[in-house]
Short mmCIF file of C-alpha atoms and ligand atoms in Angstrom, two decimals:
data_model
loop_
_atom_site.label_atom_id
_atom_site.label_comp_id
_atom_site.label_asym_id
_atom_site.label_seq_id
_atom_site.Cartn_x
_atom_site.Cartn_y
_atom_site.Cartn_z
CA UNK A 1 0.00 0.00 0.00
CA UNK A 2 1.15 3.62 -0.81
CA UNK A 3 0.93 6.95 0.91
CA UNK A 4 -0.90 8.56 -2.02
CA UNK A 5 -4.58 9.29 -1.71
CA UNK A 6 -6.50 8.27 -3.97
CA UNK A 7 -9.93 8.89 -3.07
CA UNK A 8 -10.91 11.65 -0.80
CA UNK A 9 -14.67 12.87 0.01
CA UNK A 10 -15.32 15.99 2.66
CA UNK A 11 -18.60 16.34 4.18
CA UNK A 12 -20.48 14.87 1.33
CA UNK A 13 -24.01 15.09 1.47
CA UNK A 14 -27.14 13.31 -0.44
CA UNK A 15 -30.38 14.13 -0.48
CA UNK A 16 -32.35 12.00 -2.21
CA UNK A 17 -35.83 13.68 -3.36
CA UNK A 18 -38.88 11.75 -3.40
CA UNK A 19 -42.04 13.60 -4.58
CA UNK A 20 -42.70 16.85 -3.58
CA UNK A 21 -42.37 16.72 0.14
CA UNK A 22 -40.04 12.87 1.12
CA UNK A 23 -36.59 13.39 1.15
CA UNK A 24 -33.85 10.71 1.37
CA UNK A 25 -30.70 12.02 3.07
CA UNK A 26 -28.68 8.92 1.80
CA UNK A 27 -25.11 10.25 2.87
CA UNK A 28 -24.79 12.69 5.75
CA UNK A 29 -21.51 14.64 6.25
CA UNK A 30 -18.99 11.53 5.25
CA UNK A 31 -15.73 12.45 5.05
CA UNK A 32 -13.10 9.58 3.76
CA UNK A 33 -9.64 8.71 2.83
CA UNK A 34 -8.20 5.92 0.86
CA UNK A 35 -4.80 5.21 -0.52
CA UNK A 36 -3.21 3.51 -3.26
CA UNK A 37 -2.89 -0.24 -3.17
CA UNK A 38 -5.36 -0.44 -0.40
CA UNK A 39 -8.52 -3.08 -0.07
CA UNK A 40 -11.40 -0.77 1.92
CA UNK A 41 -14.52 -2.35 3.31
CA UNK A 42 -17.91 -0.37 3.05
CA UNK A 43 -20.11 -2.48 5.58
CA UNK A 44 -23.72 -0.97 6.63
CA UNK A 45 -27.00 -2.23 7.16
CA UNK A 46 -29.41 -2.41 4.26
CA UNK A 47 -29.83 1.36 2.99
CA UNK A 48 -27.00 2.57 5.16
CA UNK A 49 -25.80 4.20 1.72
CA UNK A 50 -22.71 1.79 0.61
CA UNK A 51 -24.51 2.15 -3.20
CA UNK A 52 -24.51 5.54 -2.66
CA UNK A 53 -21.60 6.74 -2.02
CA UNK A 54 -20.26 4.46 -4.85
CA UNK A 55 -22.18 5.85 -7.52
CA UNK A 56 -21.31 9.25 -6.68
CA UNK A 57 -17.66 8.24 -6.81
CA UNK A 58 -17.66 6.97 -10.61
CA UNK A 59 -20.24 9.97 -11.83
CA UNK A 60 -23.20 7.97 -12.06
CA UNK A 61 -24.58 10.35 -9.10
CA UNK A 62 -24.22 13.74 -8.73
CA UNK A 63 -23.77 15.30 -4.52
CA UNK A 64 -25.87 17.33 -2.88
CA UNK A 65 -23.29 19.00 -1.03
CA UNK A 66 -20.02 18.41 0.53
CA UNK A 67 -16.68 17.73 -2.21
CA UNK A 68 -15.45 14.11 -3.72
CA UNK A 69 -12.37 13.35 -5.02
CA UNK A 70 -10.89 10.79 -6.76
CA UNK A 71 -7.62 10.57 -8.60
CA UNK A 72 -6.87 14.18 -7.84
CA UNK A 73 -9.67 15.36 -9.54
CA UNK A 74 -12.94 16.49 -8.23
CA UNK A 75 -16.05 14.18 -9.26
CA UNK A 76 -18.11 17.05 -10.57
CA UNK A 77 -15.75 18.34 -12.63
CA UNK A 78 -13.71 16.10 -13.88
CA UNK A 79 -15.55 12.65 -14.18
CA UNK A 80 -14.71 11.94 -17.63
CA UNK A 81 -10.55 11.62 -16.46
CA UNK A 82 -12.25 9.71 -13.74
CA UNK A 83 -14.04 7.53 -15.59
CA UNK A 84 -11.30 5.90 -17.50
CA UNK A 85 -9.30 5.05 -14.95
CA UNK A 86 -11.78 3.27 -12.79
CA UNK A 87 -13.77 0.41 -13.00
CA UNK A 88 -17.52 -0.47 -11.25
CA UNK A 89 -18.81 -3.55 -10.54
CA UNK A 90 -22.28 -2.66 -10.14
CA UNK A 91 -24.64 -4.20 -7.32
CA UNK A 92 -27.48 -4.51 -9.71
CA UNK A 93 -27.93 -4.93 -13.20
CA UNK A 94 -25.20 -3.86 -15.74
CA UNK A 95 -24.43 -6.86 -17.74
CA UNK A 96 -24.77 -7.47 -21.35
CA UNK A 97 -27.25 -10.02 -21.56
CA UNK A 98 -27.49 -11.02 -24.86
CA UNK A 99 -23.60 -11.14 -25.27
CA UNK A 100 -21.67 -14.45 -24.29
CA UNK A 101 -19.08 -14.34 -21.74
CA UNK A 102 -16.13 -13.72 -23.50
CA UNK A 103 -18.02 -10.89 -25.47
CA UNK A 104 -19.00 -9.04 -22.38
CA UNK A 105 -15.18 -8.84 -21.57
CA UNK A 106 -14.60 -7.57 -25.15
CA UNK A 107 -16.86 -5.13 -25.54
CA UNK A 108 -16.25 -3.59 -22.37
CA UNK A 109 -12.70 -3.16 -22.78
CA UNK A 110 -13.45 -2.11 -26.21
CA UNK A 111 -15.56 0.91 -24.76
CA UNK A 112 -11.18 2.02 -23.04
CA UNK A 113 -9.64 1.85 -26.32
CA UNK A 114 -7.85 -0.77 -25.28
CA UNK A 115 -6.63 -3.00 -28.32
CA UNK A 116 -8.65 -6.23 -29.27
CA UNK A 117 -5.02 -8.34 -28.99
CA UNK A 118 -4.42 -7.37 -25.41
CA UNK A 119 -7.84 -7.63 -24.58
CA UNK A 120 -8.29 -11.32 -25.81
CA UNK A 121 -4.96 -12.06 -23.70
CA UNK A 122 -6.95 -10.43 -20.67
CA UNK A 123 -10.27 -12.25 -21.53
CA UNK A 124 -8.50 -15.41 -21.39
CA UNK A 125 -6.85 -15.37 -18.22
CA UNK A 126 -9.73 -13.85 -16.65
CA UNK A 127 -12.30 -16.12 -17.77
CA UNK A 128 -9.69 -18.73 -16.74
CA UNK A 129 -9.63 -17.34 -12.91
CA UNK A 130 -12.98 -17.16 -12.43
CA UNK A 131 -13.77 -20.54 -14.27
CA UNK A 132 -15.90 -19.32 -17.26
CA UNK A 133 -13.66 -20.26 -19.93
CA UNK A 134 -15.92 -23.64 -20.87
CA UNK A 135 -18.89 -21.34 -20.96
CA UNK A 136 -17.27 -18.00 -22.64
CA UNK A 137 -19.34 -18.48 -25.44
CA UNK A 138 -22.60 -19.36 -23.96
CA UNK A 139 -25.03 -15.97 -23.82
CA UNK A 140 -25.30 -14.38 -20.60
CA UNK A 141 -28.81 -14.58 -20.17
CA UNK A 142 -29.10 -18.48 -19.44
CA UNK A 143 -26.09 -17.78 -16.64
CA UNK A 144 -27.35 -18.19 -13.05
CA UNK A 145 -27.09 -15.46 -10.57
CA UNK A 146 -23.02 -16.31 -9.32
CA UNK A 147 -21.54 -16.32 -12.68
CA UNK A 148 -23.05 -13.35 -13.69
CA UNK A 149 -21.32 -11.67 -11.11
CA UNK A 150 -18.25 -13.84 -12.20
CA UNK A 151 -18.94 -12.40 -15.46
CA UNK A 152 -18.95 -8.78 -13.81
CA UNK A 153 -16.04 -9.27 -11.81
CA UNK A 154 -13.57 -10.35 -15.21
CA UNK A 155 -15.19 -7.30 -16.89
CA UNK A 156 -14.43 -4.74 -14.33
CA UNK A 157 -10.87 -5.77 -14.24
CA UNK A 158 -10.39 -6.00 -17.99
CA UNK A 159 -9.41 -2.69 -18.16
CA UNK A 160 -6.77 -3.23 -15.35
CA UNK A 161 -8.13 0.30 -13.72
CA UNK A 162 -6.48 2.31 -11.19
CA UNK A 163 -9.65 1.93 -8.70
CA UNK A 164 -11.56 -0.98 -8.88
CA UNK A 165 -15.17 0.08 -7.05
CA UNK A 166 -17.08 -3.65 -6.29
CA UNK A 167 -20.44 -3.48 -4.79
CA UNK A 168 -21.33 -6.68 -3.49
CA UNK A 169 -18.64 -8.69 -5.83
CA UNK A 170 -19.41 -12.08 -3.97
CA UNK A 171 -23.19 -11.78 -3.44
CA UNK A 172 -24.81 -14.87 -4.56
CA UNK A 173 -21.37 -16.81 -5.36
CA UNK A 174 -20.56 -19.87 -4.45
CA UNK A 175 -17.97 -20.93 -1.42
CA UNK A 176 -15.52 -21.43 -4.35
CA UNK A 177 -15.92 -18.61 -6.26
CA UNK A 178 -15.76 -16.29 -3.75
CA UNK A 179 -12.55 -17.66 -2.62
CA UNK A 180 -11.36 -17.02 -6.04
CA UNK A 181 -12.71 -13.75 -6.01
CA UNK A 182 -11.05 -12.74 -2.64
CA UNK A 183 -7.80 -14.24 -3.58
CA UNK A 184 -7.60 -12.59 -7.13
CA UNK A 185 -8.73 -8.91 -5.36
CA UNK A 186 -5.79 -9.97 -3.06
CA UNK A 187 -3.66 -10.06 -5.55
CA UNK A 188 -4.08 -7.17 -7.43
CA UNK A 189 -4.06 -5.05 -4.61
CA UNK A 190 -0.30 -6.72 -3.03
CA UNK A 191 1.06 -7.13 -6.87
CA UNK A 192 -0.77 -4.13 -8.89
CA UNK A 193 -1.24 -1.92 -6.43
CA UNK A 194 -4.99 -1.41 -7.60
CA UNK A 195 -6.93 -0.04 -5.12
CA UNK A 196 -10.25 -1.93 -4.63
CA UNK A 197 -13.71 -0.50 -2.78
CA UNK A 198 -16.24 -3.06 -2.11
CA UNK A 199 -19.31 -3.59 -0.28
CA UNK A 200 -20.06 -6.76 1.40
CA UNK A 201 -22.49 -8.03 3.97
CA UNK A 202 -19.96 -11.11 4.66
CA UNK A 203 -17.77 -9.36 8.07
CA UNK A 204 -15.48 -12.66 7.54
CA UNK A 205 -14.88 -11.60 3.78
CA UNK A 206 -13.90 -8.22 4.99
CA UNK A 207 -11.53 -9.57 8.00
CA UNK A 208 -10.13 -11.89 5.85
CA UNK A 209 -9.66 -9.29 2.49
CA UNK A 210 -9.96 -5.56 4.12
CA UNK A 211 -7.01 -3.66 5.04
CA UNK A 212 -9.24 -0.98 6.48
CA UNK A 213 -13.22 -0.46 6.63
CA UNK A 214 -15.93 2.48 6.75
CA UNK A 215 -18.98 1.46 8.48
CA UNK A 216 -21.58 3.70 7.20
CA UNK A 217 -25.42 3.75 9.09
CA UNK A 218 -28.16 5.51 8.03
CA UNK A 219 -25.57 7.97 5.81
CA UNK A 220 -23.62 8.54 8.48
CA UNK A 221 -19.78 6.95 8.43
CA UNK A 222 -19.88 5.33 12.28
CA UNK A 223 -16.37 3.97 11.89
CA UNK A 224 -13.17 3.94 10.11
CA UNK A 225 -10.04 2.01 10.26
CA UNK A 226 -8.61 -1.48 10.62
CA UNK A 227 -10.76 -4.41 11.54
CA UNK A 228 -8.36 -5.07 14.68
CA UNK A 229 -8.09 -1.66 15.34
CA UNK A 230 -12.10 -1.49 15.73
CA UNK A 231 -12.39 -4.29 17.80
CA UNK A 232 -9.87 -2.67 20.24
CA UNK A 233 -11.78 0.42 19.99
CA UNK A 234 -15.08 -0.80 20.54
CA UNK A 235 -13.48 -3.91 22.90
CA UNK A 236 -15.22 -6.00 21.06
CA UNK A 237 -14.72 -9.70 20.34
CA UNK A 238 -14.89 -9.69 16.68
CA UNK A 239 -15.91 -7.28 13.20
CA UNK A 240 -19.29 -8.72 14.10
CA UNK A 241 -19.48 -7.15 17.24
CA UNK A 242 -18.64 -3.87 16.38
CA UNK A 243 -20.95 -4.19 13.66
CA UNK A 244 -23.70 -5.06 15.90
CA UNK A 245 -23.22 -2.17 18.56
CA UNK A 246 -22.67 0.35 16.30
CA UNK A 247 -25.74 -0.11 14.20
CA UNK A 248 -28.10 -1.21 16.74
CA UNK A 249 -26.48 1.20 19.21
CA UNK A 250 -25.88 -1.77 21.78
CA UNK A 251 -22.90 -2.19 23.34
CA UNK A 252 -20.32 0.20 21.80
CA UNK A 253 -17.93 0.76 24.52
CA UNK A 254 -15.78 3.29 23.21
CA UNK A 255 -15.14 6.65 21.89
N1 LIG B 1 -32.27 6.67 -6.86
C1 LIG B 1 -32.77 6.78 -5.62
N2 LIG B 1 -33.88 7.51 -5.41
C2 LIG B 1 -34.39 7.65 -4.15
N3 LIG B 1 -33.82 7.11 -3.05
C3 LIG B 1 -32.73 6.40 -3.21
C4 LIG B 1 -32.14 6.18 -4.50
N4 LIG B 1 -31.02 5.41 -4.35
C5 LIG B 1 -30.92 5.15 -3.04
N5 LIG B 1 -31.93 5.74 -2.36
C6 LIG B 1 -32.13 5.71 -0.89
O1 LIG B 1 -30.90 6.07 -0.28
C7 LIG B 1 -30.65 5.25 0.85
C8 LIG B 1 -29.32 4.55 0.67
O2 LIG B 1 -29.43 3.59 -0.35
P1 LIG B 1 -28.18 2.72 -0.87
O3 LIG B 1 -28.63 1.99 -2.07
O4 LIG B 1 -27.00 3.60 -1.00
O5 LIG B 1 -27.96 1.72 0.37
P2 LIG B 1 -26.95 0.49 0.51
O6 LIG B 1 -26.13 0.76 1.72
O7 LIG B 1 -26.24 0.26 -0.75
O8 LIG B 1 -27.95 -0.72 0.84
P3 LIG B 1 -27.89 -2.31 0.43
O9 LIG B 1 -27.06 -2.98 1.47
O10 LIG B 1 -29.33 -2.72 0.54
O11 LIG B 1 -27.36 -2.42 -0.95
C9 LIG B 1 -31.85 4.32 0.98
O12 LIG B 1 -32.75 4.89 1.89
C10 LIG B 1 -32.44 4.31 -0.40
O13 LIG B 1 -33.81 4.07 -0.37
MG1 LIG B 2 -26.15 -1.30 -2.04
#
């Protein structure tokens, strides 16, 4: 891991506007930093904002207040810089259906500039890691829930981005392919130096895989830094535990 930041939000603020008089405030006053090379955990309950505060970060949402960096450059301003040096596996939706495997790699990659030689290299080891290849030419659409998130996992590292943003990368994947997962975002984080954001309701996945993690509740950021750190802070047993008392508001121990 390297001293650079990387990403860096101030007070960021969303406000979510539903009809004329419901309002959303989806991320309240969350400041963050991250640094090169490192593997951050967003944890939160359901609608703590994790989805959020990703989609601002890659220009797919716009803030209501506060400032977001990434890269150097500010998200409002310079998302297109952003956007090609980053890569989002989304929680929902996003893949290609009607393309095969292999083709979803492709034509992704295809959308960087990135040559077709290099990307057909890429494809293949990919599709190799996360145990596609048999199926790379099988359409997307008959793929069960876990390998199309296998399928979204080799596509968002195609491009071999600078930030790799993964919301929910092992949701719905088998005990094997997650471990695959893990150990290949491992990897690219000690080897590359690619710094990967993910979201994860798993608090094993994130002791096991997190250098440091965010706990975010009801748009608020509870909690930063090292799992080991945060059980020492909140003398707590395990991630789970500090998990627990900070969202439920049982049992947190320290400040
Ligand atoms: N496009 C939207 N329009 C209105 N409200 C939204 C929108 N997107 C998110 N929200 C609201 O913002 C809050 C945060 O949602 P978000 O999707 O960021 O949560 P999350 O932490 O990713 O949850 P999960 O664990 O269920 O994926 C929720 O109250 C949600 O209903
Ligand atoms: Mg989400």
């Amino acid at each position: 891991m390297l001293d650079e930041v990387v990403i860096k939000t101030e007070s960021l603020l969303k406000i979510f506007e539903e009809g004329k008089k419901r309002e959303v405030t989806a991320l309240n006053d969350v400041s963050l930093q991250i640094r090169r090379g490192e593997v951050f955990g967003l944890l939160g309950p359901n609608g703590a904002g994790k989805t959020t505060l990703i989609r601002i970060l890659v220009g797919l949402l716009t803030p209501t207040g506060g400032e977001a960096h990434v890269l150097g450059r500010n998200v409002t301003a310079d998302i297109e810089y952003i956007r090609e040096r980053v890569a989002l596996l989304p929680q929902e939706a996003g893949i290609y259906e009607r393309l095969t495997a292999r083709e979803n790699l492709i034509y992704y990659g295809g959308l960087y500039g990135i040559p077709e030689e290099t990307l057909n290299e890429r494809a293949d080891e990919l599709l190799d890691i996360v145990g596609l290849r048999e199926k790379e030419d099988y359409q997307v659409k008959g793929f069960s829930g876990g390998m199309k998130r296998k399928v979204l996992v080799a596509r968002a590292l195609i491009i071999e981005p600078e930030i790799i943003f993964m919301d929910e990368p092992t949701t719905g994947v088998d005990t094997i392919g997650a471990r695959v997962v893990r150990t290949l975002l491992k990897r690219l984080s000690s080897e590359r130096n690619q710094t990967i954001i993910l979201t994860t309701h798993d608090l094993n996945e994130v002791s096991e895989l997190c250098h440091r993690v965010g706990i975010l509740n009801q748009g608020r950021l509870v909690a930063v830094g090292k799992p080991t750190e945060l059980e020492e802070k909140f003398k707590a047993a395990n991630l789970e535990e500090v998990f627990t008392g900070l969202v439920t508001g049982e049992g947190v121990y320290g400040e």
